[in-house]
PDB file of C-alpha atoms in Angstrom:
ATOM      1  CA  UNK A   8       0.000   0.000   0.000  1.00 57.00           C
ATOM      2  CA  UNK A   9       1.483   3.537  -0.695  1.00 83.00           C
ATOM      3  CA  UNK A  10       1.728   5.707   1.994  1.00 95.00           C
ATOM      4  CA  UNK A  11      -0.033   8.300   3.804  1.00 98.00           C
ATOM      5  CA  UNK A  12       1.654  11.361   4.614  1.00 98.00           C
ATOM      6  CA  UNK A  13       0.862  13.197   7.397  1.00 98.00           C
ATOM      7  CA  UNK A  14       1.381  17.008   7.657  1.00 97.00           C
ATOM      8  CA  UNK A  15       1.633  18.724  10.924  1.00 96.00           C
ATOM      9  CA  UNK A  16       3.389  21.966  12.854  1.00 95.00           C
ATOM     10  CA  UNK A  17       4.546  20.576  15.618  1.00 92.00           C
ATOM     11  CA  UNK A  18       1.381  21.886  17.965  1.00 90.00           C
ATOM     12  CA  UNK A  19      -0.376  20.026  20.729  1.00 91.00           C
ATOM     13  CA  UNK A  20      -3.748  19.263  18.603  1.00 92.00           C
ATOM     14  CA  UNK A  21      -1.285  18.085  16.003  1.00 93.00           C
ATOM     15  CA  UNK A  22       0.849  15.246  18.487  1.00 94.00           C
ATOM     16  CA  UNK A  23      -2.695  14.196  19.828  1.00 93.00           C
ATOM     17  CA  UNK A  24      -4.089  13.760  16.536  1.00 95.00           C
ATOM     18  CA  UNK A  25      -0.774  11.832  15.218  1.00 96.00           C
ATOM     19  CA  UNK A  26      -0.959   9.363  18.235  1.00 96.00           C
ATOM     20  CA  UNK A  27      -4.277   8.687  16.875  1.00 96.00           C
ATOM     21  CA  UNK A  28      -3.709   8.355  12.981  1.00 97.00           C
ATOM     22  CA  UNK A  29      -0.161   6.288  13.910  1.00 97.00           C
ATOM     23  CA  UNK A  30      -2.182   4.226  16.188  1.00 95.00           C
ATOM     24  CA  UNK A  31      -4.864   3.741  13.504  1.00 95.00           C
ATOM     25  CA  UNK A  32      -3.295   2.835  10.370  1.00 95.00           C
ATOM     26  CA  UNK A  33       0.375   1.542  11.835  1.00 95.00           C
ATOM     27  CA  UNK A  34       3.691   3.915  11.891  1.00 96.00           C
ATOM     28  CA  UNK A  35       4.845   1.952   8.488  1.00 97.00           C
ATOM     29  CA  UNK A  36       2.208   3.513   6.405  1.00 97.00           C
ATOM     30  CA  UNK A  37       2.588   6.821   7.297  1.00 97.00           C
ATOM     31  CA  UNK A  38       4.941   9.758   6.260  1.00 98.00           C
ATOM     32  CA  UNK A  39       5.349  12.321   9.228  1.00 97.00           C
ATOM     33  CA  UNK A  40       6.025  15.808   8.221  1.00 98.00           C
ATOM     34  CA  UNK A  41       6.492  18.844  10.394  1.00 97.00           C
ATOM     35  CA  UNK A  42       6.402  22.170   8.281  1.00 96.00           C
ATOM     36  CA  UNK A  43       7.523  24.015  11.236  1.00 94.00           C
ATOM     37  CA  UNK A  44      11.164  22.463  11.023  1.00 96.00           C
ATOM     38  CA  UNK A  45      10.516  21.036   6.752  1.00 96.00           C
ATOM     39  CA  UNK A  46       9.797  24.196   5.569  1.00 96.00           C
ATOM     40  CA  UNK A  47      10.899  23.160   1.689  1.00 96.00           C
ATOM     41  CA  UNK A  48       7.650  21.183   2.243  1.00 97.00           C
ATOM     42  CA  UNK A  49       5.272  23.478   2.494  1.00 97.00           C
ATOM     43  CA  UNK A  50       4.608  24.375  -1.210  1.00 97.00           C
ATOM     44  CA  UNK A  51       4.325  20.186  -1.339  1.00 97.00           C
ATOM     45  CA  UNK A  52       1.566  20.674   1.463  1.00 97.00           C
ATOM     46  CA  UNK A  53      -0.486  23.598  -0.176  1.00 97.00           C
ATOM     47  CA  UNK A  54      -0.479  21.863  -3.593  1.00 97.00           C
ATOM     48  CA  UNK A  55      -1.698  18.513  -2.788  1.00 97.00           C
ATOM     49  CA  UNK A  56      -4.265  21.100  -1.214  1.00 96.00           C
ATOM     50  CA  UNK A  57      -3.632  20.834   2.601  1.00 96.00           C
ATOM     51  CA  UNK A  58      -5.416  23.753   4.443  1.00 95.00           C
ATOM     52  CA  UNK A  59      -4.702  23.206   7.577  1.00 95.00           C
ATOM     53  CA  UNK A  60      -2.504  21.493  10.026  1.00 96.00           C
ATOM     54  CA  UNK A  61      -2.752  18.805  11.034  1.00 96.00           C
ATOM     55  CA  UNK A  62      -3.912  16.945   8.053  1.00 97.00           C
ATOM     56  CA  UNK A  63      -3.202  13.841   6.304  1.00 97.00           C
ATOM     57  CA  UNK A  64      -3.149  13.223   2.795  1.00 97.00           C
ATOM     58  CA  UNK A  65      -4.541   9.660   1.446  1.00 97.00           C
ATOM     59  CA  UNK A  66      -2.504   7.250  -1.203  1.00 95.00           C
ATOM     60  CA  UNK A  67      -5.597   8.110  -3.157  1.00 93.00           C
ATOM     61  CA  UNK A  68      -4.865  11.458  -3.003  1.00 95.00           C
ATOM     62  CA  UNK A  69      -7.738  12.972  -0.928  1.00 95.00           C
ATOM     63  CA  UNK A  70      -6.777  15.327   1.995  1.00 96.00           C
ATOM     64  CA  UNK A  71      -8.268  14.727   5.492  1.00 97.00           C
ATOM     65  CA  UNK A  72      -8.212  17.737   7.837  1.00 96.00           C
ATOM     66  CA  UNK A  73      -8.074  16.776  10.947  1.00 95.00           C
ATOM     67  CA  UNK A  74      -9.159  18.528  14.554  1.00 92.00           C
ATOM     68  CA  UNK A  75      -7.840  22.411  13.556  1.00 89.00           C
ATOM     69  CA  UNK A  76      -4.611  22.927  14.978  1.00 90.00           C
ATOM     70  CA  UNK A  77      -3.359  25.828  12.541  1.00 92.00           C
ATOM     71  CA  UNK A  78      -4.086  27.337   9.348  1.00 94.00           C
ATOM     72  CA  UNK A  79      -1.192  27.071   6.165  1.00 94.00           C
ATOM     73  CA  UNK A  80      -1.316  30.697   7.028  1.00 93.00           C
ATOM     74  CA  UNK A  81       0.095  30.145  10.406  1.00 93.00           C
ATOM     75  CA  UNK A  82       2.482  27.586   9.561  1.00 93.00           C
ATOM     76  CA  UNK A  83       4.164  30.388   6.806  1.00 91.00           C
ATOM     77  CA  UNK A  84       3.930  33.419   9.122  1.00 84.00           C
TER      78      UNK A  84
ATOM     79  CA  UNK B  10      -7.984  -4.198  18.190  1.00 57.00           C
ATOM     80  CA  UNK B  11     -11.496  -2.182  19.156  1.00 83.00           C
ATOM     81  CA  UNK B  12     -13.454  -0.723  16.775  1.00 95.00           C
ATOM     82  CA  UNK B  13     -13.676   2.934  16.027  1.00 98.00           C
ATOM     83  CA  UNK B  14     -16.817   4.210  14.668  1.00 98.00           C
ATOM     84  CA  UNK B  15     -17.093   6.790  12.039  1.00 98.00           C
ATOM     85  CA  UNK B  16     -20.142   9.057  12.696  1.00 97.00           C
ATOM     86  CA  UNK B  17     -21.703  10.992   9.670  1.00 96.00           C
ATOM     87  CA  UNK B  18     -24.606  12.151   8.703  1.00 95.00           C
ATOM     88  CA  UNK B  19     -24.596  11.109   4.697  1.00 92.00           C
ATOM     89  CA  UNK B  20     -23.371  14.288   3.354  1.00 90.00           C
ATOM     90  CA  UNK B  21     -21.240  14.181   0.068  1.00 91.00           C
ATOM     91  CA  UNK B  22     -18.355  15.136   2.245  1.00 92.00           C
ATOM     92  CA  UNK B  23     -19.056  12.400   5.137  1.00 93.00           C
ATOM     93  CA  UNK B  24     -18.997  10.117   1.897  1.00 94.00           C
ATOM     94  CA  UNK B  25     -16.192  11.006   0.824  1.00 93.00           C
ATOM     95  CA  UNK B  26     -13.900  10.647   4.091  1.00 95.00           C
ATOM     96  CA  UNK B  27     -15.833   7.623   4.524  1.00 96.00           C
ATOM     97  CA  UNK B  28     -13.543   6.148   2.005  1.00 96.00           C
ATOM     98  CA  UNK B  29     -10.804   7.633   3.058  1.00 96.00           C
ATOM     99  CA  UNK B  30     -11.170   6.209   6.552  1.00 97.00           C
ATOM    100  CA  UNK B  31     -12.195   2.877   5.144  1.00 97.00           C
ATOM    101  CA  UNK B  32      -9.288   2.498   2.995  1.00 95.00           C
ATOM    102  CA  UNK B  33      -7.152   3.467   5.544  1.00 95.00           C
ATOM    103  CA  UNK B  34      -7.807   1.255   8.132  1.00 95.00           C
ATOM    104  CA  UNK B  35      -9.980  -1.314   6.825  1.00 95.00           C
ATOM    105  CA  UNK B  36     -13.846  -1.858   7.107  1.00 96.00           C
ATOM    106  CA  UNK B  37     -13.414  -4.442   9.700  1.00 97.00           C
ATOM    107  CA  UNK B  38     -12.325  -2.165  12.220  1.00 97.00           C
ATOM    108  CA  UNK B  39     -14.923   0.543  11.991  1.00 97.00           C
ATOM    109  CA  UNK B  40     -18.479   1.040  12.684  1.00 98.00           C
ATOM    110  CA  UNK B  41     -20.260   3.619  10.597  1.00 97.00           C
ATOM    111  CA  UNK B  42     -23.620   5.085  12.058  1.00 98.00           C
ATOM    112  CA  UNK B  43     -25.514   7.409  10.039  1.00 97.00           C
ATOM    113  CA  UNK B  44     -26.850   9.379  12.379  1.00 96.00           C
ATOM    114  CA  UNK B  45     -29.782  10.952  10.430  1.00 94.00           C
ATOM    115  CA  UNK B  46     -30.939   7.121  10.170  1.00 96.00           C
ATOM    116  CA  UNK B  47     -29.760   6.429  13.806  1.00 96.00           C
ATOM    117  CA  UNK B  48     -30.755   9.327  15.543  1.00 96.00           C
ATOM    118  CA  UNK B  49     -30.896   7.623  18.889  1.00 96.00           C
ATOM    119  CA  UNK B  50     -27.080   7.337  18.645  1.00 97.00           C
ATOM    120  CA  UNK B  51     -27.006  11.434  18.298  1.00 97.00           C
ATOM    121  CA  UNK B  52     -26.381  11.601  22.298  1.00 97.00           C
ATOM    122  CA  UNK B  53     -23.842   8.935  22.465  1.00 97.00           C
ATOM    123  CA  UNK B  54     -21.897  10.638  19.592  1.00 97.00           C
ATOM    124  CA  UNK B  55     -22.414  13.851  21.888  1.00 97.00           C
ATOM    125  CA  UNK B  56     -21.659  11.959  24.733  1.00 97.00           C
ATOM    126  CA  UNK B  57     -18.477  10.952  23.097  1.00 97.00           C
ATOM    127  CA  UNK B  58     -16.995  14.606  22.324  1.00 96.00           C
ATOM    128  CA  UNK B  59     -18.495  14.774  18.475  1.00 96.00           C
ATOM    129  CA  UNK B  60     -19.127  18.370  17.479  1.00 95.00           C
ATOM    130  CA  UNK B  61     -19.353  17.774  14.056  1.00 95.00           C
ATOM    131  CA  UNK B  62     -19.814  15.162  11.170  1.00 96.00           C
ATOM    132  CA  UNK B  63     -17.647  13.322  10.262  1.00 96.00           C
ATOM    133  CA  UNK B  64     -16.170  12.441  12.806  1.00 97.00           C
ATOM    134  CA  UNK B  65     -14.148   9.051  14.149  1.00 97.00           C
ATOM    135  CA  UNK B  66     -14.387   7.696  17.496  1.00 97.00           C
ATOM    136  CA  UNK B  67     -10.791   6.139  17.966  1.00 97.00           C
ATOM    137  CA  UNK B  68     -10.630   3.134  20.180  1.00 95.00           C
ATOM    138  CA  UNK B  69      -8.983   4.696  22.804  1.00 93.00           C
ATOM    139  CA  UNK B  70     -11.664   7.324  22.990  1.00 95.00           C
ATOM    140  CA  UNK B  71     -10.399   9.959  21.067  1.00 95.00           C
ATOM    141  CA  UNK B  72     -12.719  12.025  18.555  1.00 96.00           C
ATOM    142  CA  UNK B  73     -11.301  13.416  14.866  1.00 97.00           C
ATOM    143  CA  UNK B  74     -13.153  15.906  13.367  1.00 96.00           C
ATOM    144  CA  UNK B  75     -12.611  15.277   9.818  1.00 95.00           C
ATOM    145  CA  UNK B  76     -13.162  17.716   7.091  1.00 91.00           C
ATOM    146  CA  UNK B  77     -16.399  19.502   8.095  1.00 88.00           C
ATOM    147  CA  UNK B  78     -19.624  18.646   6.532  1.00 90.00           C
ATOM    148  CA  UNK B  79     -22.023  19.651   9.347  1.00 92.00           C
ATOM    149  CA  UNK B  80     -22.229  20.732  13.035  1.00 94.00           C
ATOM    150  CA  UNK B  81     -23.882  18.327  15.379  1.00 94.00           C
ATOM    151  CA  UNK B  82     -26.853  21.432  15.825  1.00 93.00           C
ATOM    152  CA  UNK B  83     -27.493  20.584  12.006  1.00 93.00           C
ATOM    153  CA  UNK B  84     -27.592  16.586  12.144  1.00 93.00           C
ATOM    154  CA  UNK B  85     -30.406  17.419  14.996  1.00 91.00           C
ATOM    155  CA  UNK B  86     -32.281  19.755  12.983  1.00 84.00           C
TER     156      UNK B  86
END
């Protein structure tokens, strides 16, 4: 199965909610990404059409936003 | 491993995480309840922290919001 990936800033909605997907769908088929500290990543993020953080983006390409932890505005400023 | 169960309320964007979530982690390990069909489950999804729909219970009783369709004042409606 191709992976997930995972997109998050680092912030405390964002851990909770990667305990959860990591738990959920096992650590080997999922990507972690922190924009805060990958920040060549970002323009990855926005085009596969992540909003906000966290969020995890599907092998099928669909983007899940999860609980609102912080906009894509946020994560730039 | 517990279930989780995937409220929604049969929205095209509850549909379409529905997938999501079903790819991801298989349709043996989650319940889906519609609750516009099952509207006596409306205060156990309350009950459970669900604010919106979709939403999925995890087994260890956390709740992810996924990308919002409708509030839980809406579902009720």
């Amino acid at each position: 199965m191709a992976k997930s990936v995972f997109y998050h800033a680092g912030c405390p909605v964002c851990v909770s909610a990667e305990h959860d997907i990591v738990n959920l769908i096992g650590a080997d088929n999922v990507e972690l990404v922190h924009l805060g500290e990958d920040r060549n990543r970002i323009a990855e993020a926005e085009k596969a059409g992540v909003k906000s953080v966290p969020a995890l983006l599907t092998p099928s390409g669909n983007v899940l936003h999860l609980n609102f932890g912080a906009s894509m505005a946020e994560v730039k400023g």
